[in-house]
Amino acid sequence: MTTPALEIVGLNKHFGGLPATKDVSLRVMPGERRLIIGPNGAGKTTMFNLVTGDLRPDSGSVKLFGQELSGMSTQARVHLGLARTYQILTLFPRETLIHNVVLALLGLEALRWNPWAFLTGYRHIYADAQKALAQVGLADGAERVVGETSYGERRRLELAMALAQKPKLLMLDEPLAGLSLEERQTVRELLDKIPRDVTIVMIEHDMDTALSFAERITVLHYGEVIVEGTRTEVVADPRTREIYLGD
Amino acid sequence: MQGQFWIIQTLNSVAFGGLLFMLSSGFSLIFGLMRIPNLAHGGFFMLGAYLGYSLLIRGVNFWVAALLGGLAVGLLGVVIERFIIHPSNRILLAIGSFLDAVIFRPLGLRAFSGAWRGMIARFRGLAGNEQGQVLMTLGVSFIVADVCLLIWTGDPMTLPAPPALRRPLFIGGYSFPTYRLVVLGVALVAAACLYLLMERTRLGAMIRAGVDDREMARGCGIPVSRLFTIVFLLGATLAGIGGVLGGPILNAYPGLDTDMLPLALIVVILGGAGSLLGAFVGSFVVGFLYNFGIALVPDLAYFVLFLPMVLVLMFLPQGLFGRVQL
Amino acid sequence: MTRGSVIAVLLATVVFMAVPWIVPGNFYINMASQVLIYALFALSLNLMLGYGGMVSLGHAAYLGVAGYTCILLVTAGYNQLTAAVVAVLFSTAFAGVFGVLSLRAPGLGFIMITLAIGQIVWGIAYRANALTGGDNGMSFPARPMPFGFDIQDAKNFYYFTLIVFAIAFFFLWRFSHSPFGASLKGTKEQPRRMRMLGHNVWLIQLLTFVMAGFWASIASVLYVYYNLFLSPHALALQQSAEILLMAILGGATSLTGPIVGALIITLIKNVISTYVERWNSLLGVIFVVVIIFMPYGLVPGCKQLWKRLQSRGKNSAPARTSSEPTE
């Protein structure tokens, strides 16, 4: 049996008295495309934050390719091959597009500690950054400042920063949020092109795009895993319908 | 002899702790609610001491002087809060249009009128810039210190304690400095009143809600910006009264503000921000450390304060009883 | 480097070199040395403030640690070089401890802790009579003779300070263009994202704190050489606040800003205090005014103004400025 790319066992997190994540367990196999759905406040983003280390769980374990992550800092997890994008754009708005990606690349390079050399002298980093931008269709105008770009372009920049790090596990938090129909199509094609050695876990509300992208789907509700299975299983399951349609 | 030393030093410590509580309880509440350290707080304390001096030499009763001095400092605090830290739109616009209508327009200074309105817009831009607000309080503290120097000169002024309290008490062959006991008593009464205010009244409940989660409180319809003013009034008044009470022990002198401010900071770092209990415990801990430090190892008195601060910061970054992150 | 900045650097070099010939008399040459020393303080603080967004009100503590160490060692008979090196190293190590403690609190708690520690250093200097001479201060026997070069008189000391300053400036300039500098600027803007990109934000901030401490320690040694005297007054909160004001006034996001700030504040202070005693009030007022009206400082503000004037010159129709209220 292969080691899962991501294995979560009995994850719990409370905010004050409110449980945000209740005994969540899930396994994502290498190369899989996993979709996490659930109504607002279901604990999807909280679960992401627990996996990345932004939040500390009350109990439970998270393993990345068999390696226990609890107690590890966020940056250490990133060095193990974890990358994520944010639902609320988290970019460096006063910098250029390429500088944003360069910061992402620097995060994994030892030379980030160098206080003496010229950053612009590292041609290979800029070349890699340019490649990552090209991957999301932003090759032109890489020298523009983020503040001057459109929302759709910023969404793609979020993705470029994560992809540039060549992660093993990529966690996407609503990568389609706020995009037009046309832009969604672009991003969707982009996601399809990501090679299979990258495992993807994605939160998304746009069912049309997301359902066709994912192989397996996990439904969260009030912090609990309600249903998990293949696309057809989950869509057919009465509990899914109850959460999304009934009261 | 040995026993007398310990009695005096212990009393000095608790009296000093009481003064520190008067100073730091307000500082801590302001920090808890507004998330800004009010760096003018030491200046408030010093101003209280000087005002008390001026009232006392004019023959005002000591306790009346303490109350008046405190209230005057409290009012200054409100002015600073309303006009500099959180300038409210209505007040600024009122001042702005008044000056505009009375001075600029009649004189035909249209350019001034425009510039003036631009200035008001800038002023409002400071809302939410908490870093700027802290530096403003620092600027205010320098101005307060310098105005005190201008009015009361550089010589230390000794505030006379109330005549009835100047003679020490003699119990069991030992003498007890009466005034210090009374200062401790006043501080304890103030602590009890603050406790009742915070725990038993509607206002206190609103302040606590604001300390725990300001946005949530605002969402629940609590008038947070009015709370800011009330807490500032309260904190500045307490500091001012503390200054008058401290006068007979510490004297009023230039530099009293920067001597007291770091002690208040250390109290809050030790006790935790936004917590009355933290300010109370922290004040007496610092009071004892500082006083015995000066009495026993005068060269290293400040070092004695430094060590517990290091320990708390390393192991309890929220302080002993902290409600909010520093 | 663009041609414009090469010209600017050459011009600045010529001006700095020519100062002793331009200004009338030793009084002004000494003031120029003072400006350079404060500019180095402001630049070092600016590493934290401008690039890392960390506001420290305890920068004068280095003056205490490095300054007293240097004086004590020289007085004890060690040679000048040893004293200077040990003072700077010890003070830099102190910066490490200072940084670890201050970084326990994010945001405004940071200001509080730096202020408290700065005042503790002041208090120790003030109280520890046996070591520091307390309120009376300590005098420094004599300036060193670096490489046999005599720096006793005003002009030579100015050049000595200028050389040290130029070296420091060069390092800081490289820093601002380095990968580490870029990471530091990133942590100011988006600390959470930086973590998610694999950066160790805490360590970046701590190392910056230590670097700032290092340059401030160098400036402190220069300060002692210049004044030949150190007392607790030099480590008071006002000193830290003045240094902070220099960085903010000139413009914390630029390298030239703190130099301009140091120049302006030192001039005002020297000129005003010869006429009136109200320097502290003025300091407070400048603080309030700068923070309200020039939060980004003079240098970036002037650059913006220059750009606006240029664009106004190009299209003859005057564009409405954005600074006017929209209401």
PDB file of N, CA and C in Angstrom, chain A residues 13-62:
ATOM      1  N   LYS A  13     -10.567  21.188  16.582  1.00  0.00           N
ATOM      2  CA  LYS A  13     -10.192  22.564  16.895  1.00  0.00           C
ATOM      3  C   LYS A  13     -11.417  23.328  17.378  1.00  0.00           C
ATOM      4  N   HIS A  14     -11.265  23.961  18.525  1.00  0.00           N
ATOM      5  CA  HIS A  14     -12.352  24.785  19.075  1.00  0.00           C
ATOM      6  C   HIS A  14     -11.940  26.237  19.078  1.00  0.00           C
ATOM      7  N   PHE A  15     -12.894  27.129  18.796  1.00  0.00           N
ATOM      8  CA  PHE A  15     -12.685  28.557  19.011  1.00  0.00           C
ATOM      9  C   PHE A  15     -13.590  28.971  20.152  1.00  0.00           C
ATOM     10  N   GLY A  16     -13.034  29.268  21.288  1.00  0.00           N
ATOM     11  CA  GLY A  16     -13.867  29.515  22.465  1.00  0.00           C
ATOM     12  C   GLY A  16     -14.629  28.234  22.748  1.00  0.00           C
ATOM     13  N   GLY A  17     -15.965  28.284  22.782  1.00  0.00           N
ATOM     14  CA  GLY A  17     -16.727  27.065  22.996  1.00  0.00           C
ATOM     15  C   GLY A  17     -17.163  26.409  21.697  1.00  0.00           C
ATOM     16  N   LEU A  18     -16.907  27.116  20.575  1.00  0.00           N
ATOM     17  CA  LEU A  18     -17.446  26.607  19.316  1.00  0.00           C
ATOM     18  C   LEU A  18     -16.490  25.651  18.631  1.00  0.00           C
ATOM     19  N   PRO A  19     -16.962  24.451  18.310  1.00  0.00           N
ATOM     20  CA  PRO A  19     -16.098  23.549  17.563  1.00  0.00           C
ATOM     21  C   PRO A  19     -16.042  23.972  16.103  1.00  0.00           C
ATOM     22  N   ALA A  20     -14.842  24.141  15.566  1.00  0.00           N
ATOM     23  CA  ALA A  20     -14.701  24.505  14.161  1.00  0.00           C
ATOM     24  C   ALA A  20     -14.386  23.267  13.337  1.00  0.00           C
ATOM     25  N   THR A  21     -13.702  22.332  13.949  1.00  0.00           N
ATOM     26  CA  THR A  21     -13.360  21.074  13.292  1.00  0.00           C
ATOM     27  C   THR A  21     -13.600  19.975  14.312  1.00  0.00           C
ATOM     28  N   LYS A  22     -14.405  18.992  13.936  1.00  0.00           N
ATOM     29  CA  LYS A  22     -14.755  17.950  14.906  1.00  0.00           C
ATOM     30  C   LYS A  22     -14.292  16.605  14.389  1.00  0.00           C
ATOM     31  N   ASP A  23     -13.277  16.058  14.970  1.00  0.00           N
ATOM     32  CA  ASP A  23     -12.861  14.696  14.690  1.00  0.00           C
ATOM     33  C   ASP A  23     -12.759  14.418  13.185  1.00  0.00           C
ATOM     34  N   VAL A  24     -12.109  15.310  12.463  1.00  0.00           N
ATOM     35  CA  VAL A  24     -12.003  15.145  11.006  1.00  0.00           C
ATOM     36  C   VAL A  24     -10.882  14.170  10.670  1.00  0.00           C
ATOM     37  N   SER A  25     -11.181  13.179   9.839  1.00  0.00           N
ATOM     38  CA  SER A  25     -10.162  12.273   9.334  1.00  0.00           C
ATOM     39  C   SER A  25     -10.318  12.175   7.836  1.00  0.00           C
ATOM     40  N   LEU A  26      -9.218  12.249   7.142  1.00  0.00           N
ATOM     41  CA  LEU A  26      -9.296  11.950   5.706  1.00  0.00           C
ATOM     42  C   LEU A  26      -7.923  11.589   5.158  1.00  0.00           C
ATOM     43  N   ARG A  27      -7.947  10.839   4.032  1.00  0.00           N
ATOM     44  CA  ARG A  27      -6.717  10.441   3.360  1.00  0.00           C
ATOM     45  C   ARG A  27      -6.801  10.847   1.912  1.00  0.00           C
ATOM     46  N   VAL A  28      -5.739  11.448   1.443  1.00  0.00           N
ATOM     47  CA  VAL A  28      -5.670  11.804   0.034  1.00  0.00           C
ATOM     48  C   VAL A  28      -4.466  11.089  -0.545  1.00  0.00           C
ATOM     49  N   MET A  29      -4.682  10.294  -1.594  1.00  0.00           N
ATOM     50  CA  MET A  29      -3.586   9.509  -2.147  1.00  0.00           C
ATOM     51  C   MET A  29      -2.747  10.366  -3.103  1.00  0.00           C
ATOM     52  N   PRO A  30      -1.483  10.007  -3.323  1.00  0.00           N
ATOM     53  CA  PRO A  30      -0.623  10.785  -4.218  1.00  0.00           C
ATOM     54  C   PRO A  30      -1.246  10.921  -5.601  1.00  0.00           C
ATOM     55  N   GLY A  31      -1.201  12.104  -6.147  1.00  0.00           N
ATOM     56  CA  GLY A  31      -1.709  12.352  -7.490  1.00  0.00           C
ATOM     57  C   GLY A  31      -3.202  12.596  -7.548  1.00  0.00           C
ATOM     58  N   GLU A  32      -3.879  12.404  -6.417  1.00  0.00           N
ATOM     59  CA  GLU A  32      -5.326  12.561  -6.407  1.00  0.00           C
ATOM     60  C   GLU A  32      -5.747  14.024  -6.547  1.00  0.00           C
ATOM     61  N   ARG A  33      -6.951  14.254  -7.044  1.00  0.00           N
ATOM     62  CA  ARG A  33      -7.584  15.567  -7.012  1.00  0.00           C
ATOM     63  C   ARG A  33      -8.765  15.458  -6.067  1.00  0.00           C
ATOM     64  N   ARG A  34      -8.661  16.141  -4.940  1.00  0.00           N
ATOM     65  CA  ARG A  34      -9.712  16.008  -3.930  1.00  0.00           C
ATOM     66  C   ARG A  34     -10.422  17.327  -3.771  1.00  0.00           C
ATOM     67  N   LEU A  35     -11.742  17.252  -3.747  1.00  0.00           N
ATOM     68  CA  LEU A  35     -12.535  18.456  -3.559  1.00  0.00           C
ATOM     69  C   LEU A  35     -13.151  18.443  -2.167  1.00  0.00           C
ATOM     70  N   ILE A  36     -13.072  19.577  -1.477  1.00  0.00           N
ATOM     71  CA  ILE A  36     -13.724  19.702  -0.178  1.00  0.00           C
ATOM     72  C   ILE A  36     -14.878  20.667  -0.354  1.00  0.00           C
ATOM     73  N   ILE A  37     -16.090  20.225  -0.071  1.00  0.00           N
ATOM     74  CA  ILE A  37     -17.214  21.151  -0.161  1.00  0.00           C
ATOM     75  C   ILE A  37     -17.951  21.196   1.168  1.00  0.00           C
ATOM     76  N   GLY A  38     -18.862  22.109   1.249  1.00  0.00           N
ATOM     77  CA  GLY A  38     -19.646  22.283   2.472  1.00  0.00           C
ATOM     78  C   GLY A  38     -20.118  23.708   2.546  1.00  0.00           C
ATOM     79  N   PRO A  39     -21.206  23.951   3.278  1.00  0.00           N
ATOM     80  CA  PRO A  39     -21.736  25.311   3.382  1.00  0.00           C
ATOM     81  C   PRO A  39     -20.752  26.234   4.102  1.00  0.00           C
ATOM     82  N   ASN A  40     -21.047  27.526   4.088  1.00  0.00           N
ATOM     83  CA  ASN A  40     -20.197  28.483   4.816  1.00  0.00           C
ATOM     84  C   ASN A  40     -20.125  28.102   6.281  1.00  0.00           C
ATOM     85  N   GLY A  41     -18.959  28.230   6.856  1.00  0.00           N
ATOM     86  CA  GLY A  41     -18.800  27.906   8.272  1.00  0.00           C
ATOM     87  C   GLY A  41     -18.709  26.411   8.532  1.00  0.00           C
ATOM     88  N   ALA A  42     -18.469  25.636   7.483  1.00  0.00           N
ATOM     89  CA  ALA A  42     -18.376  24.189   7.677  1.00  0.00           C
ATOM     90  C   ALA A  42     -17.018  23.787   8.226  1.00  0.00           C
ATOM     91  N   GLY A  43     -16.075  24.716   8.243  1.00  0.00           N
ATOM     92  CA  GLY A  43     -14.755  24.415   8.785  1.00  0.00           C
ATOM     93  C   GLY A  43     -13.728  24.037   7.726  1.00  0.00           C
ATOM     94  N   LYS A  44     -14.005  24.397   6.474  1.00  0.00           N
ATOM     95  CA  LYS A  44     -13.089  24.014   5.401  1.00  0.00           C
ATOM     96  C   LYS A  44     -11.767  24.759   5.507  1.00  0.00           C
ATOM     97  N   THR A  45     -11.884  26.099   5.609  1.00  0.00           N
ATOM     98  CA  THR A  45     -10.656  26.896   5.679  1.00  0.00           C
ATOM     99  C   THR A  45      -9.914  26.630   6.986  1.00  0.00           C
ATOM    100  N   THR A  46     -10.672  26.408   8.075  1.00  0.00           N
ATOM    101  CA  THR A  46     -10.020  26.055   9.344  1.00  0.00           C
ATOM    102  C   THR A  46      -9.179  24.794   9.176  1.00  0.00           C
ATOM    103  N   MET A  47      -9.732  23.819   8.457  1.00  0.00           N
ATOM    104  CA  MET A  47      -8.983  22.580   8.239  1.00  0.00           C
ATOM    105  C   MET A  47      -7.695  22.874   7.459  1.00  0.00           C
ATOM    106  N   PHE A  48      -7.799  23.726   6.447  1.00  0.00           N
ATOM    107  CA  PHE A  48      -6.602  24.116   5.690  1.00  0.00           C
ATOM    108  C   PHE A  48      -5.570  24.741   6.631  1.00  0.00           C
ATOM    109  N   ASN A  49      -6.055  25.660   7.475  1.00  0.00           N
ATOM    110  CA  ASN A  49      -5.134  26.356   8.383  1.00  0.00           C
ATOM    111  C   ASN A  49      -4.475  25.387   9.363  1.00  0.00           C
ATOM    112  N   LEU A  50      -5.205  24.330   9.720  1.00  0.00           N
ATOM    113  CA  LEU A  50      -4.616  23.341  10.620  1.00  0.00           C
ATOM    114  C   LEU A  50      -3.540  22.530   9.892  1.00  0.00           C
ATOM    115  N   VAL A  51      -3.795  22.259   8.617  1.00  0.00           N
ATOM    116  CA  VAL A  51      -2.805  21.484   7.851  1.00  0.00           C
ATOM    117  C   VAL A  51      -1.547  22.323   7.613  1.00  0.00           C
ATOM    118  N   THR A  52      -1.742  23.635   7.310  1.00  0.00           N
ATOM    119  CA  THR A  52      -0.560  24.460   7.010  1.00  0.00           C
ATOM    120  C   THR A  52       0.171  24.902   8.275  1.00  0.00           C
ATOM    121  N   GLY A  53      -0.487  24.785   9.429  1.00  0.00           N
ATOM    122  CA  GLY A  53       0.186  25.194  10.659  1.00  0.00           C
ATOM    123  C   GLY A  53      -0.105  26.628  11.053  1.00  0.00           C
ATOM    124  N   ASP A  54      -1.008  27.305  10.326  1.00  0.00           N
ATOM    125  CA  ASP A  54      -1.413  28.649  10.743  1.00  0.00           C
ATOM    126  C   ASP A  54      -2.141  28.581  12.074  1.00  0.00           C
ATOM    127  N   LEU A  55      -2.859  27.483  12.277  1.00  0.00           N
ATOM    128  CA  LEU A  55      -3.538  27.250  13.551  1.00  0.00           C
ATOM    129  C   LEU A  55      -2.994  25.968  14.163  1.00  0.00           C
ATOM    130  N   ARG A  56      -3.041  25.894  15.498  1.00  0.00           N
ATOM    131  CA  ARG A  56      -2.631  24.669  16.164  1.00  0.00           C
ATOM    132  C   ARG A  56      -3.871  23.885  16.556  1.00  0.00           C
ATOM    133  N   PRO A  57      -3.930  22.600  16.213  1.00  0.00           N
ATOM    134  CA  PRO A  57      -5.110  21.813  16.570  1.00  0.00           C
ATOM    135  C   PRO A  57      -5.141  21.516  18.070  1.00  0.00           C
ATOM    136  N   ASP A  58      -6.378  21.285  18.592  1.00  0.00           N
ATOM    137  CA  ASP A  58      -6.494  20.858  19.986  1.00  0.00           C
ATOM    138  C   ASP A  58      -6.039  19.407  20.119  1.00  0.00           C
ATOM    139  N   SER A  59      -6.381  18.615  19.134  1.00  0.00           N
ATOM    140  CA  SER A  59      -5.892  17.226  19.130  1.00  0.00           C
ATOM    141  C   SER A  59      -5.950  16.704  17.705  1.00  0.00           C
ATOM    142  N   GLY A  60      -5.307  15.565  17.482  1.00  0.00           N
ATOM    143  CA  GLY A  60      -5.316  14.964  16.159  1.00  0.00           C
ATOM    144  C   GLY A  60      -3.971  15.063  15.478  1.00  0.00           C
ATOM    145  N   SER A  61      -3.838  14.355  14.362  1.00  0.00           N
ATOM    146  CA  SER A  61      -2.547  14.375  13.687  1.00  0.00           C
ATOM    147  C   SER A  61      -2.722  14.629  12.195  1.00  0.00           C
ATOM    148  N   VAL A  62      -1.700  15.258  11.627  1.00  0.00           N
ATOM    149  CA  VAL A  62      -1.667  15.517  10.192  1.00  0.00           C
ATOM    150  C   VAL A  62      -0.355  14.962   9.675  1.00  0.00           C
TER     151      VAL A  62
END
